[in-house]
Amino acid sequence: MSPHATRVGKDKILDVAEGLFTERDYKSVSIRDIAQACGVTNAALYYHFENKEMLFAEVLENHAQQLSDHMRQAAVGVEDRREQLIAILSRYASLAGHRRSPLFLLRHKAAGLDKQKAVRQHERLFQAILLPIEEVLVGAVDDGELQPLPAGYSAASLLLGMLHGMTQHRRMCHQESIQPEDVEVVVDVFWGGLQR
Amino acid sequence: MSPHATRVGKDKILDVAEGLFTERDYKSVSIRDIAQACGVTNAALYYHFENKEMLFAEVLENHAQQLSDHMRQAAVGVEDRREQLIAILSRYASLAGHRRSPLFLLRHKAAGLDKQKAVRQHERLFQAILLPIEEVLVGAVDDGELQPLPAGYSAASLLLGMLHGMTQHRRMCHQESIQPEDVEVVVDVFWGGLQR
């Protein structure tokens, strides 16, 4: 094992790799590129990660967690659950609207992976987006503010889908991206539809 | 001009071209391939279509119109507007669920086009799907059953988005595709949210 193996931390590697995977795509970034950018040998990387695929998966997993956290933070200090949803979805819309955002670039950069794995990464990000929404909705149902959907349905996926539908329509009409007042329209329809 | 020019109709060419574009992708189908499959010369095709791109656009336009028609037909004879929406969206879900459906294959096959044009084709299909939904919703607002969204918003895109959100969630959970009872859950939330 390289003498560098213990001198370069996993977080540092993930950080550097994230930068490279965001700039270029999965296929065109090699373990050697990442090692060179970290100033270490390939062996130092293999000490932490079995292969490039595992490394990429960890970069994406970090991003998924960051995405959930960013969305949750938007609702901190907001009392009303309807307002919490608006804050969380507005934050999401603003992150998703940045076409240069690493969070969304990485999703596309996964295209170099084999299809099944790219689908799994995509699903992981979708899950990360749904989670903070689902948390608020579960609370609203528990407190009797909203009625639950029948078992097996995800209310968060319906709400997020509405927002995506609006985004797609905006894009089709070549209009601006989603603003907080647009999110409010979506949350109002959804909240009204499930209100007790 | 080839003597065949007048002997092969535009509809026949579109029909043959549709088959080829559905089997293979945009790039790998040439004007020559289409002409040969029709049993005519290239000139006979150029008599009707300026180039391959224009031909493909017409194939897709035909499909967009068929899609709207198929969706509308599902609501024929249904009195209640809520039930009409369920019928129309169930028909859409069943068409969209067929991964071998030419309607959806063609959308992906457009990938060989330059990006801007592929986006326009995608938008045209999205519009074709929204239209029959929008028609029912406009009627419901006119008759005072539903309240309108503020100006500039498309209620149909929110409703369709919800359905897509549910589909995406199903896929993530590796569950079956959308059934009419699932469409009913979506329409209920939406209808409840806009009901007067």
PDB file of N, CA, C and O in Angstrom, chain A residues 3-42:
ATOM      1  N   PRO A   3       2.400   4.839   0.754  1.00  0.00           N
ATOM      2  CA  PRO A   3       2.559   5.577   2.015  1.00  0.00           C
ATOM      3  C   PRO A   3       1.541   6.724   2.127  1.00  0.00           C
ATOM      4  O   PRO A   3       1.298   7.248   3.208  1.00  0.00           O
ATOM      5  N   HIS A   4       0.936   7.098   0.985  1.00  0.00           N
ATOM      6  CA  HIS A   4      -0.056   8.187   1.011  1.00  0.00           C
ATOM      7  C   HIS A   4      -1.406   7.736   1.555  1.00  0.00           C
ATOM      8  O   HIS A   4      -2.229   8.555   1.908  1.00  0.00           O
ATOM      9  N   ALA A   5      -1.594   6.416   1.571  1.00  0.00           N
ATOM     10  CA  ALA A   5      -2.917   5.880   1.884  1.00  0.00           C
ATOM     11  C   ALA A   5      -3.495   6.477   3.163  1.00  0.00           C
ATOM     12  O   ALA A   5      -4.673   6.776   3.232  1.00  0.00           O
ATOM     13  N   THR A   6      -2.675   6.655   4.137  1.00  0.00           N
ATOM     14  CA  THR A   6      -3.197   7.147   5.406  1.00  0.00           C
ATOM     15  C   THR A   6      -3.234   8.671   5.453  1.00  0.00           C
ATOM     16  O   THR A   6      -3.810   9.250   6.356  1.00  0.00           O
ATOM     17  N   ARG A   7      -2.578   9.322   4.483  1.00  0.00           N
ATOM     18  CA  ARG A   7      -2.478  10.784   4.551  1.00  0.00           C
ATOM     19  C   ARG A   7      -3.621  11.500   3.850  1.00  0.00           C
ATOM     20  O   ARG A   7      -3.795  12.682   4.049  1.00  0.00           O
ATOM     21  N   VAL A   8      -4.361  10.777   3.003  1.00  0.00           N
ATOM     22  CA  VAL A   8      -5.480  11.456   2.335  1.00  0.00           C
ATOM     23  C   VAL A   8      -6.791  10.863   2.837  1.00  0.00           C
ATOM     24  O   VAL A   8      -7.015   9.654   2.782  1.00  0.00           O
ATOM     25  N   GLY A   9      -7.618  11.729   3.386  1.00  0.00           N
ATOM     26  CA  GLY A   9      -8.873  11.264   3.980  1.00  0.00           C
ATOM     27  C   GLY A   9      -9.923  10.990   2.921  1.00  0.00           C
ATOM     28  O   GLY A   9      -9.840  11.477   1.796  1.00  0.00           O
ATOM     29  N   LYS A  10     -10.904  10.196   3.317  1.00  0.00           N
ATOM     30  CA  LYS A  10     -11.999   9.830   2.424  1.00  0.00           C
ATOM     31  C   LYS A  10     -12.801  11.068   1.993  1.00  0.00           C
ATOM     32  O   LYS A  10     -13.173  11.196   0.822  1.00  0.00           O
ATOM     33  N   ASP A  11     -13.034  11.973   2.944  1.00  0.00           N
ATOM     34  CA  ASP A  11     -13.823  13.178   2.644  1.00  0.00           C
ATOM     35  C   ASP A  11     -13.152  14.027   1.575  1.00  0.00           C
ATOM     36  O   ASP A  11     -13.822  14.554   0.682  1.00  0.00           O
ATOM     37  N   LYS A  12     -11.838  14.143   1.690  1.00  0.00           N
ATOM     38  CA  LYS A  12     -11.073  14.930   0.715  1.00  0.00           C
ATOM     39  C   LYS A  12     -11.225  14.309  -0.686  1.00  0.00           C
ATOM     40  O   LYS A  12     -11.448  15.016  -1.669  1.00  0.00           O
ATOM     41  N   ILE A  13     -11.093  12.987  -0.744  1.00  0.00           N
ATOM     42  CA  ILE A  13     -11.226  12.307  -2.042  1.00  0.00           C
ATOM     43  C   ILE A  13     -12.621  12.535  -2.625  1.00  0.00           C
ATOM     44  O   ILE A  13     -12.776  12.866  -3.801  1.00  0.00           O
ATOM     45  N   LEU A  14     -13.628  12.367  -1.778  1.00  0.00           N
ATOM     46  CA  LEU A  14     -15.009  12.547  -2.254  1.00  0.00           C
ATOM     47  C   LEU A  14     -15.217  13.963  -2.778  1.00  0.00           C
ATOM     48  O   LEU A  14     -15.894  14.178  -3.792  1.00  0.00           O
ATOM     49  N   ASP A  15     -14.612  14.917  -2.062  1.00  0.00           N
ATOM     50  CA  ASP A  15     -14.748  16.323  -2.434  1.00  0.00           C
ATOM     51  C   ASP A  15     -14.130  16.586  -3.803  1.00  0.00           C
ATOM     52  O   ASP A  15     -14.741  17.211  -4.679  1.00  0.00           O
ATOM     53  N   VAL A  16     -12.921  16.091  -3.996  1.00  0.00           N
ATOM     54  CA  VAL A  16     -12.212  16.275  -5.272  1.00  0.00           C
ATOM     55  C   VAL A  16     -12.958  15.538  -6.399  1.00  0.00           C
ATOM     56  O   VAL A  16     -13.156  16.075  -7.486  1.00  0.00           O
ATOM     57  N   ALA A  17     -13.370  14.312  -6.091  1.00  0.00           N
ATOM     58  CA  ALA A  17     -14.066  13.504  -7.102  1.00  0.00           C
ATOM     59  C   ALA A  17     -15.367  14.188  -7.527  1.00  0.00           C
ATOM     60  O   ALA A  17     -15.710  14.213  -8.710  1.00  0.00           O
ATOM     61  N   GLU A  18     -16.068  14.766  -6.563  1.00  0.00           N
ATOM     62  CA  GLU A  18     -17.311  15.481  -6.858  1.00  0.00           C
ATOM     63  C   GLU A  18     -17.068  16.586  -7.883  1.00  0.00           C
ATOM     64  O   GLU A  18     -17.811  16.727  -8.855  1.00  0.00           O
ATOM     65  N   GLY A  19     -15.999  17.336  -7.649  1.00  0.00           N
ATOM     66  CA  GLY A  19     -15.651  18.414  -8.570  1.00  0.00           C
ATOM     67  C   GLY A  19     -15.421  17.884  -9.977  1.00  0.00           C
ATOM     68  O   GLY A  19     -15.955  18.423 -10.957  1.00  0.00           O
ATOM     69  N   LEU A  20     -14.654  16.809 -10.087  1.00  0.00           N
ATOM     70  CA  LEU A  20     -14.345  16.244 -11.405  1.00  0.00           C
ATOM     71  C   LEU A  20     -15.593  15.661 -12.076  1.00  0.00           C
ATOM     72  O   LEU A  20     -15.827  15.885 -13.262  1.00  0.00           O
ATOM     73  N   PHE A  21     -16.390  14.936 -11.315  1.00  0.00           N
ATOM     74  CA  PHE A  21     -17.605  14.336 -11.892  1.00  0.00           C
ATOM     75  C   PHE A  21     -18.624  15.405 -12.291  1.00  0.00           C
ATOM     76  O   PHE A  21     -19.477  15.172 -13.143  1.00  0.00           O
ATOM     77  N   THR A  22     -18.565  16.557 -11.643  1.00  0.00           N
ATOM     78  CA  THR A  22     -19.499  17.635 -11.999  1.00  0.00           C
ATOM     79  C   THR A  22     -19.051  18.331 -13.281  1.00  0.00           C
ATOM     80  O   THR A  22     -19.874  18.697 -14.116  1.00  0.00           O
ATOM     81  N   GLU A  23     -17.721  18.492 -13.406  1.00  0.00           N
ATOM     82  CA  GLU A  23     -17.186  19.157 -14.609  1.00  0.00           C
ATOM     83  C   GLU A  23     -17.289  18.267 -15.844  1.00  0.00           C
ATOM     84  O   GLU A  23     -17.636  18.715 -16.923  1.00  0.00           O
ATOM     85  N   ARG A  24     -16.920  16.990 -15.637  1.00  0.00           N
ATOM     86  CA  ARG A  24     -16.914  16.062 -16.769  1.00  0.00           C
ATOM     87  C   ARG A  24     -17.925  14.958 -16.486  1.00  0.00           C
ATOM     88  O   ARG A  24     -18.614  15.002 -15.484  1.00  0.00           O
ATOM     89  N   ASP A  25     -18.035  13.991 -17.395  1.00  0.00           N
ATOM     90  CA  ASP A  25     -19.007  12.938 -17.090  1.00  0.00           C
ATOM     91  C   ASP A  25     -18.341  11.685 -16.545  1.00  0.00           C
ATOM     92  O   ASP A  25     -17.111  11.574 -16.513  1.00  0.00           O
ATOM     93  N   TYR A  26     -19.181  10.787 -16.074  1.00  0.00           N
ATOM     94  CA  TYR A  26     -18.706   9.599 -15.376  1.00  0.00           C
ATOM     95  C   TYR A  26     -17.605   8.872 -16.144  1.00  0.00           C
ATOM     96  O   TYR A  26     -16.560   8.544 -15.601  1.00  0.00           O
ATOM     97  N   LYS A  27     -17.875   8.675 -17.429  1.00  0.00           N
ATOM     98  CA  LYS A  27     -16.949   7.897 -18.262  1.00  0.00           C
ATOM     99  C   LYS A  27     -15.569   8.530 -18.370  1.00  0.00           C
ATOM    100  O   LYS A  27     -14.565   7.833 -18.351  1.00  0.00           O
ATOM    101  N   SER A  28     -15.531   9.859 -18.506  1.00  0.00           N
ATOM    102  CA  SER A  28     -14.259  10.512 -18.842  1.00  0.00           C
ATOM    103  C   SER A  28     -13.399  10.809 -17.614  1.00  0.00           C
ATOM    104  O   SER A  28     -12.288  11.337 -17.758  1.00  0.00           O
ATOM    105  N   VAL A  29     -13.891  10.511 -16.412  1.00  0.00           N
ATOM    106  CA  VAL A  29     -13.075  10.697 -15.208  1.00  0.00           C
ATOM    107  C   VAL A  29     -12.543   9.330 -14.769  1.00  0.00           C
ATOM    108  O   VAL A  29     -13.333   8.420 -14.525  1.00  0.00           O
ATOM    109  N   SER A  30     -11.220   9.206 -14.703  1.00  0.00           N
ATOM    110  CA  SER A  30     -10.630   7.921 -14.278  1.00  0.00           C
ATOM    111  C   SER A  30     -10.179   8.009 -12.826  1.00  0.00           C
ATOM    112  O   SER A  30     -10.021   9.098 -12.275  1.00  0.00           O
ATOM    113  N   ILE A  31      -9.943   6.847 -12.237  1.00  0.00           N
ATOM    114  CA  ILE A  31      -9.386   6.789 -10.880  1.00  0.00           C
ATOM    115  C   ILE A  31      -8.056   7.551 -10.854  1.00  0.00           C
ATOM    116  O   ILE A  31      -7.758   8.286  -9.920  1.00  0.00           O
ATOM    117  N   ARG A  32      -7.283   7.400 -11.941  1.00  0.00           N
ATOM    118  CA  ARG A  32      -5.997   8.103 -12.040  1.00  0.00           C
ATOM    119  C   ARG A  32      -6.193   9.626 -11.992  1.00  0.00           C
ATOM    120  O   ARG A  32      -5.451  10.333 -11.326  1.00  0.00           O
ATOM    121  N   ASP A  33      -7.209  10.129 -12.696  1.00  0.00           N
ATOM    122  CA  ASP A  33      -7.496  11.575 -12.683  1.00  0.00           C
ATOM    123  C   ASP A  33      -7.772  12.060 -11.262  1.00  0.00           C
ATOM    124  O   ASP A  33      -7.307  13.117 -10.843  1.00  0.00           O
ATOM    125  N   ILE A  34      -8.581  11.277 -10.553  1.00  0.00           N
ATOM    126  CA  ILE A  34      -8.966  11.675  -9.198  1.00  0.00           C
ATOM    127  C   ILE A  34      -7.737  11.616  -8.284  1.00  0.00           C
ATOM    128  O   ILE A  34      -7.494  12.540  -7.503  1.00  0.00           O
ATOM    129  N   ALA A  35      -6.963  10.541  -8.413  1.00  0.00           N
ATOM    130  CA  ALA A  35      -5.755  10.393  -7.588  1.00  0.00           C
ATOM    131  C   ALA A  35      -4.794  11.558  -7.845  1.00  0.00           C
ATOM    132  O   ALA A  35      -4.295  12.186  -6.899  1.00  0.00           O
ATOM    133  N   GLN A  36      -4.600  11.870  -9.125  1.00  0.00           N
ATOM    134  CA  GLN A  36      -3.692  12.980  -9.468  1.00  0.00           C
ATOM    135  C   GLN A  36      -4.192  14.301  -8.882  1.00  0.00           C
ATOM    136  O   GLN A  36      -3.428  15.077  -8.323  1.00  0.00           O
ATOM    137  N   ALA A  37      -5.482  14.544  -9.003  1.00  0.00           N
ATOM    138  CA  ALA A  37      -6.047  15.787  -8.485  1.00  0.00           C
ATOM    139  C   ALA A  37      -5.928  15.856  -6.960  1.00  0.00           C
ATOM    140  O   ALA A  37      -5.872  16.936  -6.375  1.00  0.00           O
ATOM    141  N   CYS A  38      -5.898  14.686  -6.294  1.00  0.00           N
ATOM    142  CA  CYS A  38      -5.708  14.630  -4.835  1.00  0.00           C
ATOM    143  C   CYS A  38      -4.225  14.644  -4.472  1.00  0.00           C
ATOM    144  O   CYS A  38      -3.874  14.755  -3.301  1.00  0.00           O
ATOM    145  N   GLY A  39      -3.364  14.470  -5.474  1.00  0.00           N
ATOM    146  CA  GLY A  39      -1.923  14.410  -5.226  1.00  0.00           C
ATOM    147  C   GLY A  39      -1.486  13.117  -4.572  1.00  0.00           C
ATOM    148  O   GLY A  39      -0.531  13.099  -3.795  1.00  0.00           O
ATOM    149  N   VAL A  40      -2.192  12.031  -4.858  1.00  0.00           N
ATOM    150  CA  VAL A  40      -1.835  10.723  -4.283  1.00  0.00           C
ATOM    151  C   VAL A  40      -1.760   9.655  -5.376  1.00  0.00           C
ATOM    152  O   VAL A  40      -2.081   9.935  -6.538  1.00  0.00           O
ATOM    153  N   THR A  41      -1.378   8.469  -4.992  1.00  0.00           N
ATOM    154  CA  THR A  41      -1.325   7.359  -5.962  1.00  0.00           C
ATOM    155  C   THR A  41      -2.696   6.694  -6.086  1.00  0.00           C
ATOM    156  O   THR A  41      -3.556   6.877  -5.222  1.00  0.00           O
ATOM    157  N   ASN A  42      -2.848   5.940  -7.151  1.00  0.00           N
ATOM    158  CA  ASN A  42      -4.104   5.187  -7.337  1.00  0.00           C
ATOM    159  C   ASN A  42      -4.382   4.294  -6.125  1.00  0.00           C
ATOM    160  O   ASN A  42      -5.521   4.162  -5.694  1.00  0.00           O
TER     161      ASN A  42
END
